[in-house]
Short mmCIF file of C-alpha atoms in Angstrom, two decimals:
data_model
loop_
_atom_site.label_atom_id
_atom_site.label_comp_id
_atom_site.label_asym_id
_atom_site.label_seq_id
_atom_site.Cartn_x
_atom_site.Cartn_y
_atom_site.Cartn_z
CA MET A 1 -49.55 -0.78 -11.30
CA THR A 2 -50.00 -4.46 -10.57
CA ALA A 3 -48.17 -6.36 -7.85
CA ARG A 4 -48.27 -9.92 -6.59
CA MET A 5 -46.44 -11.76 -3.88
CA THR A 6 -45.78 -15.50 -4.01
CA THR A 7 -44.01 -17.61 -1.39
CA ILE A 8 -42.73 -21.07 -2.18
CA GLU A 9 -41.10 -23.64 0.05
CA VAL A 10 -38.33 -25.92 -1.18
CA SER A 11 -35.81 -28.32 0.34
CA ALA A 12 -32.36 -29.19 -0.96
CA ALA A 13 -31.39 -32.84 -1.19
CA GLU A 14 -28.45 -32.45 1.19
CA ARG A 15 -26.04 -29.91 2.62
CA TYR A 16 -24.30 -27.95 -0.15
CA ALA A 17 -26.87 -28.99 -2.72
CA TYR A 18 -28.42 -26.49 -5.12
CA VAL A 19 -32.06 -26.06 -6.13
CA ASP A 20 -32.96 -24.42 -9.44
CA LEU A 21 -35.73 -21.89 -8.77
CA THR A 22 -35.86 -20.38 -12.26
CA GLU A 23 -39.11 -22.10 -13.24
CA GLU A 24 -40.75 -21.00 -9.99
CA LEU A 25 -39.67 -17.41 -10.67
CA LEU A 26 -40.98 -17.58 -14.24
CA ARG A 27 -44.30 -18.87 -12.96
CA ALA A 28 -44.55 -16.15 -10.30
CA VAL A 29 -43.93 -13.51 -12.97
CA LYS A 30 -46.45 -15.06 -15.34
CA ASP A 31 -49.07 -15.42 -12.61
CA SER A 32 -48.65 -11.76 -11.66
CA GLY A 33 -49.68 -10.60 -15.11
CA VAL A 34 -46.80 -8.11 -15.10
CA THR A 35 -45.15 -7.68 -18.49
CA GLU A 36 -42.86 -4.70 -17.76
CA GLY A 37 -41.57 -4.21 -14.24
CA ALA A 38 -39.38 -6.06 -11.79
CA ALA A 39 -39.26 -9.08 -9.50
CA ILE A 40 -37.69 -9.27 -6.07
CA ALA A 41 -36.55 -12.72 -4.96
CA PHE A 42 -36.02 -12.96 -1.21
CA CYS A 43 -34.82 -15.85 0.94
CA GLN A 44 -36.19 -15.85 4.51
CA HIS A 45 -33.26 -17.73 6.06
CA THR A 46 -29.81 -17.06 7.48
CA THR A 47 -27.78 -20.12 6.43
CA CYS A 48 -28.52 -20.41 2.71
CA ALA A 49 -28.24 -18.03 -0.25
CA LEU A 50 -29.84 -17.14 -3.57
CA LEU A 51 -27.35 -17.17 -6.44
CA ILE A 52 -27.84 -15.95 -9.99
CA ASN A 53 -25.43 -17.89 -12.16
CA GLU A 54 -25.16 -20.76 -14.60
CA TRP A 55 -26.59 -24.18 -13.70
CA GLU A 56 -23.51 -26.23 -14.52
CA GLU A 57 -22.68 -28.98 -12.11
CA GLY A 58 -18.93 -28.62 -12.45
CA ALA A 59 -18.99 -24.94 -11.55
CA MET A 60 -21.39 -25.62 -8.70
CA GLU A 61 -19.09 -28.33 -7.32
CA ASP A 62 -16.14 -25.93 -7.64
CA PHE A 63 -18.04 -23.20 -5.82
CA ARG A 64 -19.02 -25.52 -2.97
CA ASN A 65 -15.37 -26.48 -2.54
CA ARG A 66 -14.16 -22.89 -2.70
CA MET A 67 -16.68 -21.73 -0.09
CA ARG A 68 -15.50 -24.51 2.21
CA ALA A 69 -11.90 -23.39 1.68
CA LEU A 70 -12.76 -19.76 2.48
CA VAL A 71 -14.96 -20.59 5.49
CA PRO A 72 -14.00 -24.03 6.78
CA ASP A 73 -16.76 -26.27 8.12
CA GLU A 74 -14.43 -27.88 10.65
CA GLY A 75 -11.21 -27.33 12.53
CA MET A 76 -12.00 -23.68 13.29
CA TYR A 77 -13.17 -22.02 16.47
CA TYR A 78 -16.63 -20.57 15.93
CA ALA A 79 -18.05 -18.77 18.96
CA HIS A 80 -21.56 -19.32 17.58
CA ASP A 81 -21.15 -23.04 18.22
CA VAL A 82 -19.96 -22.83 21.84
CA LEU A 83 -23.36 -23.43 23.38
CA ASP A 84 -22.34 -23.02 27.00
CA ARG A 85 -21.12 -19.54 26.20
CA ARG A 86 -24.08 -18.45 24.10
CA THR A 87 -26.92 -16.51 25.64
CA GLN A 88 -28.87 -15.45 22.54
CA ASN A 89 -31.40 -17.24 20.34
CA LEU A 90 -30.76 -20.68 21.80
CA ASP A 91 -33.17 -23.36 20.72
CA GLU A 92 -31.85 -26.31 22.65
CA SER A 93 -34.15 -28.79 20.98
CA HIS A 94 -32.34 -28.50 17.67
CA GLU A 95 -29.38 -26.15 18.00
CA ARG A 96 -26.72 -27.23 15.52
CA ALA A 97 -23.07 -26.37 14.99
CA ASN A 98 -23.86 -24.19 12.00
CA GLY A 99 -21.70 -21.15 12.71
CA HIS A 100 -19.84 -21.72 9.48
CA SER A 101 -23.14 -21.68 7.55
CA HIS A 102 -24.01 -18.27 8.97
CA LEU A 103 -20.56 -16.97 8.00
CA LYS A 104 -20.86 -18.28 4.46
CA ALA A 105 -24.29 -16.67 4.14
CA MET A 106 -22.98 -13.32 5.41
CA LEU A 107 -19.98 -13.51 3.08
CA LEU A 108 -22.28 -14.06 0.09
CA SER A 109 -24.83 -11.48 1.31
CA ALA A 110 -27.31 -12.93 -1.15
CA SER A 111 -30.67 -12.86 0.61
CA SER A 112 -32.29 -10.81 -2.15
CA HIS A 113 -32.08 -10.03 -5.84
CA ALA A 114 -33.97 -7.43 -7.88
CA ILE A 115 -34.53 -8.56 -11.44
CA PRO A 116 -36.09 -6.50 -14.24
CA VAL A 117 -39.08 -8.08 -15.98
CA THR A 118 -39.67 -7.47 -19.66
CA ALA A 119 -42.05 -9.12 -22.13
CA GLY A 120 -43.51 -11.03 -19.18
CA GLU A 121 -40.23 -12.71 -18.20
CA PRO A 122 -37.23 -12.01 -15.98
CA ALA A 123 -34.60 -10.19 -18.05
CA PHE A 124 -32.06 -12.97 -17.55
CA GLY A 125 -29.10 -13.39 -19.85
CA ARG A 126 -28.55 -16.63 -21.73
CA TRP A 127 -26.90 -18.54 -18.89
CA GLN A 128 -28.51 -16.99 -15.83
CA ARG A 129 -30.57 -19.13 -13.48
CA LEU A 130 -31.92 -18.37 -10.00
CA ILE A 131 -30.41 -20.94 -7.66
CA LEU A 132 -30.83 -21.70 -3.96
CA PHE A 133 -27.54 -22.75 -2.35
CA GLU A 134 -28.13 -24.70 0.83
CA MET A 135 -25.24 -24.38 3.30
CA ASP A 136 -26.88 -25.97 6.36
CA GLU A 137 -28.69 -29.23 7.04
CA PRO A 138 -31.52 -29.32 4.52
CA LYS A 139 -34.93 -28.18 5.70
CA GLY A 140 -37.89 -26.30 4.30
CA ARG A 141 -36.75 -22.95 2.90
CA ARG A 142 -39.21 -20.18 2.15
CA ILE A 143 -38.51 -17.94 -0.85
CA THR A 144 -40.73 -14.95 -1.57
CA PHE A 145 -41.16 -13.38 -5.01
CA HIS A 146 -42.63 -9.90 -5.20
CA VAL A 147 -43.43 -8.94 -8.79
CA PHE A 148 -44.61 -5.43 -9.65
CA GLY A 149 -45.13 -3.29 -12.73
CA GLU A 150 -47.61 -2.97 -15.57
CA MET B 1 -46.29 5.71 -11.29
CA THR B 2 -43.76 6.03 -14.08
CA ALA B 3 -41.32 3.31 -15.07
CA ARG B 4 -38.71 2.96 -17.76
CA MET B 5 -36.28 0.23 -18.72
CA THR B 6 -32.97 0.93 -20.44
CA THR B 7 -30.39 -1.62 -21.54
CA ILE B 8 -26.85 -0.62 -22.40
CA GLU B 9 -23.97 -2.70 -23.72
CA VAL B 10 -20.40 -2.06 -22.66
CA SER B 11 -17.05 -3.83 -22.95
CA ALA B 12 -14.12 -3.69 -20.56
CA ALA B 13 -10.66 -3.03 -21.97
CA GLU B 14 -9.26 -6.33 -20.68
CA ARG B 15 -9.81 -9.04 -18.10
CA TYR B 16 -10.06 -7.57 -14.60
CA ALA B 17 -10.71 -4.09 -15.93
CA TYR B 18 -13.48 -1.90 -14.53
CA VAL B 19 -16.04 0.23 -16.37
CA ASP B 20 -17.65 3.20 -14.64
CA LEU B 21 -21.39 3.04 -15.34
CA THR B 22 -22.43 5.93 -13.09
CA GLU B 23 -23.09 8.35 -15.94
CA GLU B 24 -25.18 5.74 -17.76
CA LEU B 25 -27.22 5.20 -14.60
CA LEU B 26 -27.68 8.95 -14.14
CA ARG B 27 -28.86 9.26 -17.73
CA ALA B 28 -31.29 6.35 -17.36
CA VAL B 29 -32.78 7.98 -14.27
CA LYS B 30 -33.02 11.37 -15.97
CA ASP B 31 -34.57 9.90 -19.13
CA SER B 32 -37.18 8.09 -17.03
CA GLY B 33 -38.53 11.35 -15.64
CA VAL B 34 -38.64 9.77 -12.17
CA THR B 35 -37.72 12.17 -9.38
CA GLU B 36 -38.65 10.04 -6.33
CA GLY B 37 -38.44 6.26 -6.59
CA ALA B 38 -35.76 3.67 -7.19
CA ALA B 39 -33.50 2.20 -9.85
CA ILE B 40 -32.58 -1.42 -10.30
CA ALA B 41 -29.26 -2.10 -12.01
CA PHE B 42 -28.98 -5.65 -13.34
CA CYS B 43 -26.12 -7.42 -15.12
CA GLN B 44 -27.21 -10.16 -17.54
CA HIS B 45 -24.00 -12.22 -17.27
CA THR B 46 -22.45 -14.90 -15.06
CA THR B 47 -18.72 -14.00 -15.04
CA CYS B 48 -18.74 -10.29 -14.20
CA ALA B 49 -20.21 -8.21 -11.38
CA LEU B 50 -21.69 -4.83 -10.59
CA LEU B 51 -19.94 -3.10 -7.70
CA ILE B 52 -20.97 0.04 -5.84
CA ASN B 53 -17.82 1.57 -4.45
CA GLU B 54 -15.25 4.31 -4.96
CA TRP B 55 -13.57 4.74 -8.35
CA GLU B 56 -9.98 4.83 -7.11
CA GLU B 57 -7.49 2.94 -9.17
CA GLY B 58 -5.37 1.82 -6.23
CA ALA B 59 -8.33 0.22 -4.44
CA MET B 60 -9.50 -1.36 -7.70
CA GLU B 61 -6.04 -2.85 -8.26
CA ASP B 62 -6.01 -4.12 -4.68
CA PHE B 63 -9.44 -5.69 -5.12
CA ARG B 64 -8.44 -7.42 -8.35
CA ASN B 65 -5.41 -8.92 -6.56
CA ARG B 66 -7.43 -9.97 -3.54
CA MET B 67 -10.09 -11.69 -5.66
CA ARG B 68 -7.35 -13.60 -7.45
CA ALA B 69 -5.92 -14.66 -4.08
CA LEU B 70 -9.32 -15.85 -2.84
CA VAL B 71 -10.25 -17.62 -6.09
CA PRO B 72 -7.05 -18.40 -8.01
CA ASP B 73 -7.14 -18.14 -11.81
CA GLU B 74 -4.60 -20.92 -12.19
CA GLY B 75 -3.12 -23.92 -10.41
CA MET B 76 -6.49 -25.11 -9.12
CA TYR B 77 -8.70 -27.96 -10.25
CA TYR B 78 -11.98 -26.53 -11.54
CA ALA B 79 -14.46 -29.17 -12.72
CA HIS B 80 -16.15 -26.52 -14.89
CA ASP B 81 -13.04 -26.45 -17.08
CA VAL B 82 -12.68 -30.22 -17.63
CA LEU B 83 -14.44 -30.27 -20.97
CA ASP B 84 -14.33 -34.02 -21.54
CA ARG B 85 -16.24 -34.47 -18.31
CA ARG B 86 -18.81 -31.74 -18.83
CA THR B 87 -22.20 -32.55 -20.29
CA GLN B 88 -24.04 -29.27 -19.72
CA ASN B 89 -24.10 -25.98 -21.63
CA LEU B 90 -21.11 -26.80 -23.81
CA ASP B 91 -20.47 -24.40 -26.65
CA GLU B 92 -17.44 -25.99 -28.27
CA SER B 93 -16.84 -23.12 -30.64
CA HIS B 94 -15.76 -20.82 -27.84
CA GLU B 95 -15.75 -22.66 -24.54
CA ARG B 96 -13.13 -21.12 -22.30
CA ALA B 97 -11.47 -22.12 -19.05
CA ASN B 98 -13.46 -19.57 -17.07
CA GLY B 99 -14.51 -21.67 -14.09
CA HIS B 100 -12.69 -19.27 -11.78
CA SER B 101 -14.67 -16.35 -13.24
CA HIS B 102 -17.96 -18.06 -12.40
CA LEU B 103 -16.73 -18.69 -8.86
CA LYS B 104 -15.68 -15.08 -8.38
CA ALA B 105 -19.06 -13.92 -9.66
CA MET B 106 -20.91 -16.27 -7.29
CA LEU B 107 -18.74 -15.18 -4.36
CA LEU B 108 -19.57 -11.51 -5.06
CA SER B 109 -23.25 -12.25 -5.78
CA ALA B 110 -23.53 -8.83 -7.34
CA SER B 111 -25.82 -9.24 -10.35
CA SER B 112 -28.23 -6.60 -9.11
CA HIS B 113 -28.47 -3.50 -6.97
CA ALA B 114 -31.54 -1.54 -5.88
CA ILE B 115 -30.79 2.15 -5.47
CA PRO B 116 -33.21 4.79 -4.18
CA VAL B 117 -33.75 7.80 -6.47
CA THR B 118 -34.36 11.24 -4.99
CA ALA B 119 -34.43 14.68 -6.60
CA GLY B 120 -34.07 12.91 -9.95
CA GLU B 121 -30.76 11.24 -9.09
CA PRO B 122 -29.55 7.98 -7.52
CA ALA B 123 -29.18 8.53 -3.76
CA PHE B 124 -25.46 7.77 -3.87
CA GLY B 125 -23.12 8.89 -1.14
CA ARG B 126 -20.15 11.10 -1.92
CA TRP B 127 -17.80 8.35 -3.08
CA GLN B 128 -20.21 5.82 -4.53
CA ARG B 129 -20.00 4.88 -8.20
CA LEU B 130 -21.66 2.04 -10.10
CA ILE B 131 -18.85 -0.08 -11.55
CA LEU B 132 -18.78 -3.12 -13.82
CA PHE B 133 -15.98 -5.53 -12.83
CA GLU B 134 -15.04 -7.81 -15.72
CA MET B 135 -13.63 -11.15 -14.55
CA ASP B 136 -13.63 -12.99 -17.89
CA GLU B 137 -12.29 -12.26 -21.36
CA PRO B 138 -13.85 -8.94 -22.32
CA LYS B 139 -16.94 -9.05 -24.48
CA GLY B 140 -20.17 -7.12 -24.83
CA ARG B 141 -21.96 -6.99 -21.48
CA ARG B 142 -25.61 -6.02 -21.22
CA ILE B 143 -26.71 -4.02 -18.18
CA THR B 144 -30.38 -3.21 -17.63
CA PHE B 145 -31.64 -0.26 -15.58
CA HIS B 146 -35.24 -0.33 -14.43
CA VAL B 147 -36.27 3.01 -12.95
CA PHE B 148 -39.67 3.45 -11.32
CA GLY B 149 -41.48 5.97 -9.13
CA GLU B 150 -43.09 9.38 -9.49
CA MET C 1 -49.27 3.12 -5.20
CA THR C 2 -47.75 4.70 -2.11
CA ALA C 3 -44.05 5.32 -1.62
CA ARG C 4 -41.97 6.89 1.09
CA MET C 5 -38.27 7.49 1.54
CA THR C 6 -36.61 7.72 4.95
CA THR C 7 -32.95 8.37 5.66
CA ILE C 8 -31.45 7.65 9.06
CA GLU C 9 -27.95 8.26 10.37
CA VAL C 10 -26.26 5.88 12.78
CA SER C 11 -22.76 5.34 14.16
CA ALA C 12 -21.18 2.08 15.27
CA ALA C 13 -19.41 1.99 18.63
CA GLU C 14 -16.06 1.03 17.10
CA ARG C 15 -14.47 -0.54 14.06
CA TYR C 16 -16.00 -3.95 13.31
CA ALA C 17 -19.02 -3.25 15.46
CA TYR C 18 -22.54 -4.01 14.29
CA VAL C 19 -25.67 -1.89 14.54
CA ASP C 20 -29.11 -3.52 14.49
CA LEU C 21 -31.29 -1.51 12.09
CA THR C 22 -34.33 -3.81 12.16
CA GLU C 23 -36.43 -1.51 14.33
CA GLU C 24 -35.62 1.46 12.08
CA LEU C 25 -36.68 -0.56 9.03
CA LEU C 26 -39.91 -1.63 10.76
CA ARG C 27 -40.66 1.98 11.61
CA ALA C 28 -39.96 3.16 8.05
CA VAL C 29 -42.35 0.52 6.72
CA LYS C 30 -45.01 1.41 9.27
CA ASP C 31 -44.66 5.15 8.62
CA SER C 32 -45.04 4.58 4.88
CA GLY C 33 -48.49 3.09 5.32
CA VAL C 34 -47.56 0.33 2.88
CA THR C 35 -49.01 -3.05 3.78
CA GLU C 36 -48.14 -5.05 0.62
CA GLY C 37 -45.08 -4.07 -1.37
CA ALA C 38 -41.34 -3.91 -0.82
CA ALA C 39 -38.60 -1.97 0.97
CA ILE C 40 -35.18 -1.12 -0.37
CA ALA C 41 -32.46 -0.60 2.23
CA PHE C 42 -29.46 1.28 0.86
CA CYS C 43 -26.18 2.23 2.53
CA GLN C 44 -24.58 5.41 1.14
CA HIS C 45 -20.99 4.47 2.02
CA THR C 46 -18.07 2.51 0.61
CA THR C 47 -16.42 0.97 3.70
CA CYS C 48 -19.36 -0.60 5.54
CA ALA C 49 -22.08 -3.09 4.59
CA LEU C 50 -25.69 -4.01 5.26
CA LEU C 51 -26.11 -7.62 6.30
CA ILE C 52 -29.30 -9.62 6.69
CA ASN C 53 -28.59 -12.36 9.19
CA GLU C 54 -29.07 -13.40 12.80
CA TRP C 55 -28.13 -11.03 15.62
CA GLU C 56 -26.04 -13.46 17.63
CA GLU C 57 -22.86 -12.08 19.08
CA GLY C 58 -20.87 -15.26 18.64
CA ALA C 59 -21.61 -15.47 14.92
CA MET C 60 -20.90 -11.76 14.53
CA GLU C 61 -17.53 -12.15 16.27
CA ASP C 62 -16.77 -15.15 14.05
CA PHE C 63 -17.68 -13.18 10.92
CA ARG C 64 -15.48 -10.24 11.93
CA ASN C 65 -12.54 -12.62 12.39
CA ARG C 66 -13.18 -14.41 9.13
CA MET C 67 -13.39 -11.17 7.15
CA ARG C 68 -10.06 -10.11 8.65
CA ALA C 69 -8.57 -13.45 7.61
CA LEU C 70 -9.86 -13.09 4.04
CA VAL C 71 -8.87 -9.43 3.69
CA PRO C 72 -6.14 -8.66 6.23
CA ASP C 73 -6.13 -5.24 7.88
CA GLU C 74 -2.36 -5.19 8.15
CA GLY C 75 0.77 -6.69 6.65
CA MET C 76 -0.51 -6.42 3.07
CA TYR C 77 0.38 -3.97 0.34
CA TYR C 78 -2.71 -1.94 -0.55
CA ALA C 79 -2.15 0.57 -3.35
CA HIS C 80 -5.11 2.59 -2.06
CA ASP C 81 -3.07 3.46 1.03
CA VAL C 82 0.10 4.65 -0.73
CA LEU C 83 -0.76 8.31 -0.61
CA ASP C 84 2.25 9.61 -2.55
CA ARG C 85 1.19 7.43 -5.46
CA ARG C 86 -2.51 8.24 -5.39
CA THR C 87 -3.91 10.95 -7.59
CA GLN C 88 -7.66 10.37 -7.16
CA ASN C 89 -10.12 11.42 -4.47
CA LEU C 90 -7.47 12.53 -1.99
CA ASP C 91 -8.78 14.35 1.02
CA GLU C 92 -5.55 15.10 2.84
CA SER C 93 -7.26 16.41 5.92
CA HIS C 94 -8.52 12.99 6.91
CA GLU C 95 -7.28 10.39 4.46
CA ARG C 96 -6.95 7.08 6.28
CA ALA C 97 -5.31 3.76 5.50
CA ASN C 98 -8.66 2.13 4.83
CA GLY C 99 -7.89 0.21 1.64
CA HIS C 100 -8.76 -3.03 3.37
CA SER C 101 -12.18 -1.62 4.35
CA HIS C 102 -12.97 -0.84 0.71
CA LEU C 103 -11.94 -4.37 -0.28
CA LYS C 104 -14.09 -5.95 2.39
CA ALA C 105 -17.06 -3.83 1.28
CA MET C 106 -16.54 -4.82 -2.37
CA LEU C 107 -16.21 -8.48 -1.43
CA LEU C 108 -19.51 -8.35 0.46
CA SER C 109 -21.21 -6.22 -2.22
CA ALA C 110 -23.93 -5.44 0.26
CA SER C 111 -24.87 -1.81 -0.32
CA SER C 112 -28.52 -2.63 -0.93
CA HIS C 113 -31.21 -5.16 -0.13
CA ALA C 114 -34.73 -5.48 -1.54
CA ILE C 115 -37.15 -6.91 1.00
CA PRO C 116 -40.80 -7.80 0.37
CA VAL C 117 -43.32 -6.18 2.72
CA THR C 118 -46.45 -8.04 3.72
CA ALA C 119 -49.06 -7.30 6.39
CA GLY C 120 -47.26 -4.01 6.98
CA GLU C 121 -43.93 -5.61 7.92
CA PRO C 122 -40.75 -6.76 6.18
CA ALA C 123 -41.17 -10.42 5.20
CA PHE C 124 -38.24 -11.48 7.36
CA GLY C 125 -37.80 -15.05 8.50
CA ARG C 126 -37.62 -15.91 12.19
CA TRP C 127 -33.93 -15.09 12.64
CA GLN C 128 -33.38 -12.35 10.09
CA ARG C 129 -32.29 -8.89 11.19
CA LEU C 130 -31.01 -5.94 9.15
CA ILE C 131 -27.51 -5.18 10.44
CA LEU C 132 -24.96 -2.50 9.61
CA PHE C 133 -21.42 -3.87 9.71
CA GLU C 134 -18.87 -1.09 10.19
CA MET C 135 -15.47 -1.93 8.70
CA ASP C 136 -13.83 1.50 8.98
CA GLU C 137 -13.33 4.02 11.76
CA PRO C 138 -16.82 4.72 13.07
CA LYS C 139 -18.55 7.80 11.75
CA GLY C 140 -22.06 8.88 10.82
CA ARG C 141 -23.49 6.43 8.29
CA ARG C 142 -26.55 7.30 6.22
CA ILE C 143 -28.98 4.50 5.41
CA THR C 144 -31.96 5.14 3.12
CA PHE C 145 -35.16 3.09 3.15
CA HIS C 146 -37.44 3.35 0.15
CA VAL C 147 -40.77 1.65 0.81
CA PHE C 148 -43.36 1.28 -1.95
CA GLY C 149 -46.59 -0.61 -2.60
CA GLU C 150 -50.22 -0.46 -1.55
#
């Protein structure tokens, strides 16, 4: 068995922007030398998500709007953002009102995907792309690919 | 290590129907010869989802209704469905107003599952079944199982 | 390749409580002897979920409230809970009105996660923890870790 781990760092252009990671995944699979096996894609953050869907800007705009309807950015009470009540994980130098981003990330529960690899490529269907969805202020986001197989 | 990939194609009876894939998963595990390891189940499409839950028709009806409440099929503006605005991925021969199906699939983020295998079977709990949830017009859906281990 | 499967059983303190499983995952990885590879975390139940996010009680309270807004516990018709209509999977000795818990679990679709392992530890980011979110009456919950690699 062969296995190879690759970590990349990317930044979205702005909050609620998407980053297409499909080429990076393809490269990680190719660089691993694995032709039959699987790839794990893992996002090391708590306020963004990895989606597998179509890269179509209309649908991505719709999804952004729907997520903001289901978990409003503003006008809600979020205990996470009441800093004088919080006792855990406070980083006063840059603590932001990002409770809603955590909630969106938990609702999606999309930190990881496991994708079969065949003929040296992810076994994606015609329209599938691997997409980072940024739901917080943009910053460097680390994504790890672990590819294993023969 | 042993590994085996199996791809099946199934069709749901109608939009919002479910297909129980548990027997197909069991067969893929058995055919692989793996007794201790894991199975990846991966759906190659962008408007359906793989669920792991109970096969109980009441709960499945409830879930269908709830998903339609959270992401309405109709009465909403979905940019994905405004064809004279779209420039990407247009297939005019069969383009459908399925923006809501993409959104539901992104919200579920359930293209893949990774399931331990023990004693030659998926390590499912008593009520767990692997279920395809069709959220678009029914058509052939390809599901890949990658089973690996000893 | 080395692989090791570990199953633990935990109980939440009450409905909508969280249990931090990060230490159990770390131990399973350490006990496997794997330094480079991956870990699958799998929950064998249909009314709870595995989250990967920050352990911050404010955000967890917010998420609990949001899930109850998106899938109400009460005041909704859930076919799953109409016992004189149901014909499937009835266990009359302890059948509970937990339709909403099934729906929440399906919405999260978080039965499994696949997490890269590097330097003998899960490749978690600074704030990531593995968390069981109980959405039903608390009871023993079985979580399986399958760790594999070199």
